[in-house]
Coordinates of C-alpha atoms in Angstrom, one line a residue:
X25 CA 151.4 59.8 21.1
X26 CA 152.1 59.3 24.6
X27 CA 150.2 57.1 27.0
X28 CA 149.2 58.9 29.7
X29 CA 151.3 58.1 33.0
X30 CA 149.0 56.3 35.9
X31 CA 148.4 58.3 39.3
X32 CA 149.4 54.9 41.0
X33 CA 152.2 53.8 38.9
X34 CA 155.7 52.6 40.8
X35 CA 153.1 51.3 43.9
X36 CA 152.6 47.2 44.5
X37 CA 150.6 45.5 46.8
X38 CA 151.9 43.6 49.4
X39 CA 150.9 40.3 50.1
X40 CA 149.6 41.2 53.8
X41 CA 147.4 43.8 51.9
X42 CA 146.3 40.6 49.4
X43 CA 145.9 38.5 52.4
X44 CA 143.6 41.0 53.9
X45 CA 141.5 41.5 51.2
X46 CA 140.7 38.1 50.7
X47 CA 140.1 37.4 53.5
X48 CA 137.3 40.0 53.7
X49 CA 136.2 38.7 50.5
X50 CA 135.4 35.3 51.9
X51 CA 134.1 36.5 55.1
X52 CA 132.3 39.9 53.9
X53 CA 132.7 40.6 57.6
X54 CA 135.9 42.8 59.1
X55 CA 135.8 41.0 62.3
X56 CA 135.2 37.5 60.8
X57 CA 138.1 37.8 58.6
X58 CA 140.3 39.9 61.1
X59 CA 140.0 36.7 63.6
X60 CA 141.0 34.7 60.7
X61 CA 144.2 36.4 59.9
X62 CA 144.9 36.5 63.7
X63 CA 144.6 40.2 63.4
X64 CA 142.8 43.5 64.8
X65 CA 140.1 44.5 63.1
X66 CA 141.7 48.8 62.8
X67 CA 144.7 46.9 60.8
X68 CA 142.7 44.7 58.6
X69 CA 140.9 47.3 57.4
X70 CA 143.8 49.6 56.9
X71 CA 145.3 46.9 55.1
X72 CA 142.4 46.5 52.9
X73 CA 142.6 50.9 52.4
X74 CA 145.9 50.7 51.4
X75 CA 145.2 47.9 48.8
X76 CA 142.2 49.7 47.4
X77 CA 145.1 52.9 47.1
X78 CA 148.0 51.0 45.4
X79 CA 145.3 49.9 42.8
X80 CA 143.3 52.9 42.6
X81 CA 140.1 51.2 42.8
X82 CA 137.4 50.8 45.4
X83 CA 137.0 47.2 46.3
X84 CA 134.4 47.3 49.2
X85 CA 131.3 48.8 49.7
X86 CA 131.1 49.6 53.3
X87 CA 128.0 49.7 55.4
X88 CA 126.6 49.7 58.9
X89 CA 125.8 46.2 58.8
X90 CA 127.7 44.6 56.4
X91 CA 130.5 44.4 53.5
X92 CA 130.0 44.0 50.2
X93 CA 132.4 43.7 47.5
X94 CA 132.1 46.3 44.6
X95 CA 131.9 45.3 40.8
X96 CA 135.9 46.0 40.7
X97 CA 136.5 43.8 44.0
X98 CA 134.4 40.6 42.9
X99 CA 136.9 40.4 40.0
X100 CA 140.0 41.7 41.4
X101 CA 139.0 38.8 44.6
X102 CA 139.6 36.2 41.9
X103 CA 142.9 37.7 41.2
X104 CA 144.2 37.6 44.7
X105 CA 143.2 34.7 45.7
X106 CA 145.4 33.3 42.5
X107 CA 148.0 35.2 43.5
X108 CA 148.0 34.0 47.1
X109 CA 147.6 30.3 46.3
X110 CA 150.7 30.5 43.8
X111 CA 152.9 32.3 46.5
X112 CA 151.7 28.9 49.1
X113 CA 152.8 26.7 45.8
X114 CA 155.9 28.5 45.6
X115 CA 156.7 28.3 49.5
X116 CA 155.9 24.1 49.4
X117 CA 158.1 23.9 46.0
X118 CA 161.2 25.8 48.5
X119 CA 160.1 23.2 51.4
X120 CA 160.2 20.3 49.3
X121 CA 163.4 21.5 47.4
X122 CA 165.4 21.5 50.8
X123 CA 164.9 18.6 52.3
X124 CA 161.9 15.9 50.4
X125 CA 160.2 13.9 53.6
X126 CA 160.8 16.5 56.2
X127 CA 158.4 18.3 57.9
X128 CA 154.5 17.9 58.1
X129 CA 152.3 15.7 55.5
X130 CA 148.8 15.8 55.9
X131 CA 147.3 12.1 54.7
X132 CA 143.7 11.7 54.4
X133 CA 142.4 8.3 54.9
X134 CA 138.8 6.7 54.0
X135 CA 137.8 5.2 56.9
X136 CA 137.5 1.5 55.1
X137 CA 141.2 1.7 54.6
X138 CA 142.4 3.6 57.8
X139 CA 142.5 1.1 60.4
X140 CA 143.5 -2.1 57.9
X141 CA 146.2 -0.2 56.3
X142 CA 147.5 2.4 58.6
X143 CA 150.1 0.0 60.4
X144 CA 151.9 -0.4 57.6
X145 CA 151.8 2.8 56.5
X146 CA 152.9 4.2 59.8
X147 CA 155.3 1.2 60.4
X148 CA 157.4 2.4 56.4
X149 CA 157.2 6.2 57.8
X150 CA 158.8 5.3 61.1
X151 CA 161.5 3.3 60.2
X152 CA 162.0 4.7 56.3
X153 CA 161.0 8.4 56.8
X154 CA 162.1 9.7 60.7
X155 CA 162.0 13.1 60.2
X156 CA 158.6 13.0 58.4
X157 CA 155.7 14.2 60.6
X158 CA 153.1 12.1 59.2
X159 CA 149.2 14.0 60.6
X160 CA 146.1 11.3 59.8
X161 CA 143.0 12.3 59.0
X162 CA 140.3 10.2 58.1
X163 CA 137.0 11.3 56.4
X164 CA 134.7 10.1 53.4
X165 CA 136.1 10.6 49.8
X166 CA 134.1 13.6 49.5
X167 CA 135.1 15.4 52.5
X168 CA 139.0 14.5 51.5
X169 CA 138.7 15.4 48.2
X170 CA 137.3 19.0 49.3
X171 CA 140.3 19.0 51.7
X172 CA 142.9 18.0 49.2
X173 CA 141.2 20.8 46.3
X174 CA 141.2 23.6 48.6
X175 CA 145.0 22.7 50.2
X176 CA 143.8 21.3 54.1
X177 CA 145.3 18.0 52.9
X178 CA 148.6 17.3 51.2
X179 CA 147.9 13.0 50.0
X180 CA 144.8 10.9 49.9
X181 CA 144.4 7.4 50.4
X182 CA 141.3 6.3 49.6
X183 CA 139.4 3.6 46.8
X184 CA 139.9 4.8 43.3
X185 CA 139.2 5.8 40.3
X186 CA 138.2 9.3 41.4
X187 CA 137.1 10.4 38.0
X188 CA 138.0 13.9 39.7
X189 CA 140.0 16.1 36.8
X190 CA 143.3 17.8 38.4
X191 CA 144.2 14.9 40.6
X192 CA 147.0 12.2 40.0
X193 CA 146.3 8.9 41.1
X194 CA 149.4 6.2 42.3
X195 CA 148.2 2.7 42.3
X196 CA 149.4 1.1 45.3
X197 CA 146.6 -2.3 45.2
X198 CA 143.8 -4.4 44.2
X199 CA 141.8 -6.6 47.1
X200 CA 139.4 -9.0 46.7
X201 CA 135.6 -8.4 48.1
X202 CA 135.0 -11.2 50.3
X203 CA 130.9 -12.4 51.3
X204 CA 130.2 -12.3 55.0
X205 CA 127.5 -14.4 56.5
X206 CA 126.3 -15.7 59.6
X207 CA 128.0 -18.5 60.6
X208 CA 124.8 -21.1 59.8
X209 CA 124.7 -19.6 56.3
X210 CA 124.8 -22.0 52.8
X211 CA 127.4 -19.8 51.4
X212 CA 129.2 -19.6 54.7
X213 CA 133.1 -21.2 54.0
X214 CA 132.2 -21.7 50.4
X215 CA 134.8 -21.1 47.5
X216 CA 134.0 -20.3 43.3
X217 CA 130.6 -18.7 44.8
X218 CA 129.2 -17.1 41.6
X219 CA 128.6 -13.1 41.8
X220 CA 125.2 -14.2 40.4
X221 CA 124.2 -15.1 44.3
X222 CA 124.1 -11.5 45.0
X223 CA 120.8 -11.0 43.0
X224 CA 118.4 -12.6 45.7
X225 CA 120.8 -11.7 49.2
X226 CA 119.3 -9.8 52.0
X227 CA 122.5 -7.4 51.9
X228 CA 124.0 -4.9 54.1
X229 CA 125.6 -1.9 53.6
X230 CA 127.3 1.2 54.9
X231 CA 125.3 4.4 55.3
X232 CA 125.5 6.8 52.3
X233 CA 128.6 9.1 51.5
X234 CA 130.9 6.0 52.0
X235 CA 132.7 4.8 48.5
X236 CA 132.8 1.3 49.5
X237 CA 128.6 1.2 49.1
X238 CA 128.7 2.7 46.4
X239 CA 131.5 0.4 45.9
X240 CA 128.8 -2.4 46.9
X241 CA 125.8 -1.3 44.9
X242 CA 128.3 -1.3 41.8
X243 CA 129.3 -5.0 42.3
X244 CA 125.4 -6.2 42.7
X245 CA 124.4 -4.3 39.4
X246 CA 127.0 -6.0 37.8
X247 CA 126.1 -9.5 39.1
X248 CA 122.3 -8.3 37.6
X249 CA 120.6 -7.5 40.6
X250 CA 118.1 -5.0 39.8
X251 CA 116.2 -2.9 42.9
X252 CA 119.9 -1.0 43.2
X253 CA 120.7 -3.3 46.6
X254 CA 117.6 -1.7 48.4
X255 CA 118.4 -2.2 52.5
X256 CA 116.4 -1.8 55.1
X257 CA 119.0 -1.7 57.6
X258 CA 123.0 0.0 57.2
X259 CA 125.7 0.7 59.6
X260 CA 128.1 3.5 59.8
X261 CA 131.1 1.8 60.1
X262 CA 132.4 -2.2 59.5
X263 CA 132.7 -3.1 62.7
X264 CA 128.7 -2.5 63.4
X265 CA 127.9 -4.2 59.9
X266 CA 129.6 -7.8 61.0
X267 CA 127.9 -7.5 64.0
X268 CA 124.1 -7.1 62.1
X269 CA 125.5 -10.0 60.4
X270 CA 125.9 -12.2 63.0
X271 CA 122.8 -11.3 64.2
X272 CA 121.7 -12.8 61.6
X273 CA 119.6 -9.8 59.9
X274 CA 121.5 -10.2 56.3
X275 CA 124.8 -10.4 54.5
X276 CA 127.7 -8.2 53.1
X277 CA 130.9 -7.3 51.3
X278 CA 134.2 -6.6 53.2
X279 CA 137.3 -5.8 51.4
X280 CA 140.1 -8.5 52.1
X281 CA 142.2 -6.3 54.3
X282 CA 139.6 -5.9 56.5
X283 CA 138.5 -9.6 57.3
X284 CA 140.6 -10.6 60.0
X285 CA 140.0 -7.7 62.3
X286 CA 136.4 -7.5 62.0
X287 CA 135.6 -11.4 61.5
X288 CA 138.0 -12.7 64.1
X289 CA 136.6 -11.5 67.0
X290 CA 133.2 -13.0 66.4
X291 CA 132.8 -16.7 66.2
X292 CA 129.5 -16.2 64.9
X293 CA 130.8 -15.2 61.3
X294 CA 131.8 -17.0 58.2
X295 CA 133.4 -16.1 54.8
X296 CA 132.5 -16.9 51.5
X297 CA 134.8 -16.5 48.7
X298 CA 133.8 -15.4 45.1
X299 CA 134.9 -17.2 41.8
X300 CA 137.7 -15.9 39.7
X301 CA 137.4 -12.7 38.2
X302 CA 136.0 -11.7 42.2
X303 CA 134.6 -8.1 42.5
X304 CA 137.6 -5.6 43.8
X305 CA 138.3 -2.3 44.3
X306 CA 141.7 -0.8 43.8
X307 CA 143.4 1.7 46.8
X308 CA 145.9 4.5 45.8
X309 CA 147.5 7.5 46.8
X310 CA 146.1 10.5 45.0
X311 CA 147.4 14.3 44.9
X312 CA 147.1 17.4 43.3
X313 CA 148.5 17.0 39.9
X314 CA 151.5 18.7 39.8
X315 CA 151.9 19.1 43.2
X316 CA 155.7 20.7 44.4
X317 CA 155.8 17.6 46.6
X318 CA 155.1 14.9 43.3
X319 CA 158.1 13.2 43.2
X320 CA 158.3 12.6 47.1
X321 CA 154.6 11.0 46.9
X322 CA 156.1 8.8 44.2
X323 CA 158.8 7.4 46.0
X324 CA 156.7 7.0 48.9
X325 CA 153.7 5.4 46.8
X326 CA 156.8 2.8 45.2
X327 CA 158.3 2.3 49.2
X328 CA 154.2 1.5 50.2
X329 CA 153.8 -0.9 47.6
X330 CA 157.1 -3.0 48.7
X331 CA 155.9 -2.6 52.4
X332 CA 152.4 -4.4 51.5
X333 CA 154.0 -8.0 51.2
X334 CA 152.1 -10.5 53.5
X335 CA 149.1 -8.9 53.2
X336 CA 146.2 -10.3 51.0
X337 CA 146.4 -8.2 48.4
X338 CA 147.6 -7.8 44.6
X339 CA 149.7 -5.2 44.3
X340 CA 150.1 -2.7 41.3
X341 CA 153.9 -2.9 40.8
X342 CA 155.0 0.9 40.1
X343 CA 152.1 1.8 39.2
X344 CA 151.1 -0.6 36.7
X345 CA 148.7 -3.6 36.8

């Protein structure tokens, strides 16, 4: 027996018409989503008609206030929005394929790494990638992670493991945590201190949503300290928390790369330096696992690591320990 033909057999939806229609679908507001797409709001919508046409469904409920998306367009929304994100996928794999470490990379950066780590990286791109136009943004781990996920950012660098499934990490380093103190401190210029110290120290830290408290608070727990680090007083960035330490109002952790900017211009400051095993953290690049870009991340994670000698640092030889 024959299947019956379909009214709307033969017609295909064009990816302005996809475009469109997701677009509405986020936005559930024509002129929301028309300023979007950089669009008027007559062809949007007739966009979004002829979709609903070459389907042969109805995929907005339209009202005098507001959008809504029918039963059929809440699923079908899904769909495009796949479709649309495998067409970007497709146009980086072409990118990549031409010409690997051309054009634009967008490099997220935790802020505890950016300013330590950034002349190097922007020293290797310079002279080792010319026609590479490197864009830095730095932001907390959260905030790049969101931005790498939904396709804002192309490369993290950042304090790992993410624990995050879909996401490849490449091991560049490990760096020491070094103890910060006023200058008058006991521990102040001390070697072999004992993580056990960190039990009874009036510590500092960095506000929340930054990995290297959390970073902190993880190293203290370990050592056995109990009231989770409790503060009274934290900082937004390192260069406020050395000061608060050399005002003498407590101690804290700094990751090596980041002593000699933010000790050295206070005189007021000493390091301590913690027996072997010392608490670390490890830094790496991370991208979307499987990304069209992959093997131009690797090369530049490999080119990083051998850019890294001279600073104090131990670093994970192609990408193992």
């Amino acid at each position: 027996m024959a299947m019956p033909k379909s009214p709307h057999k033969g017609k295909q939806p064009s990816l302005a018409q996809l475009r469109a229609f997701a677009a509405v679908a986020e936005h559930l507001h024509f002129r929301d989503a028309a300023a979007a797409l950089g669009m008027s709001q007559p062809a949007l919508s007739g966009a979004v008609s002829a979709l609903e046409e070459a389907l042969g469904v109805q995929l907005l409920e339209r009202t005098t206030r507001k959008v809504l998306l029918s039963p059929a367009g809440e699923r079908l929304a899904v769909r495009a929005k796949a479709v649309l994100d495998a067409v970007g996928e497709l146009m980086e794999e072409a990118e990549a394929a031409r010409a690997p470490f051309t054009g634009v990379l967008r490099l997220g950066v935790i802020p505890t790494v950016a300013p330590y780590l950034l002349p190097t990286v922007l020293r290797l791109v310079h002279d080792r990638y010319p026609e590479l136009d490197l864009q830095v943004h730095e932001e907390q781990t959260h905030s790049l992670l969101e931005g790498l996920a939904g396709g804002r950012l192309d490369l993290l660098l950042l304090a790992v493991p993410l624990g995050v499934p879909g996401l490849t990490e490449l091991p560049l380093f490990d760096e020491d945590f070094v103890l910060v103190t006023p200058d008058d401190h006991p521990l102040g210029g001390r070697t072999g201190i004992p993580r056990d110290v960190l039990r009874e120290l009036d510590l500092l830290l960095l506000d929340e949503g930054h990995c290297l408290r959390d970073q902190a608070l993880d190293v203290c727990r370990e050592a056995g300290r109990t009231d989770g680090a409790a503060v009274t007083t934290t900082a937004a960035g390192l260069a406020t928390l050395v000061q608060l330490v050399a005002g003498g109002m407590g101690v804290t952790l700094l990751p090596r790369t980041a002593v000699t900017v933010e000790t050295g211009r206070n005189p007021r400051l000493a390091t301590g330096y913690f027996a072997h095993p010392a608490p670390s953290r490890r830094i790496a690049l991370a991208m979307r696992t499987g990304a069209a870009r992959a093997a131009e991340f690797a090369e530049l994670a490999h080119a990083l690591r051998g850019a890294l000698a001279g600073l104090p640092v131990e670093v994970v030889r192609d990408g193992r320990a």
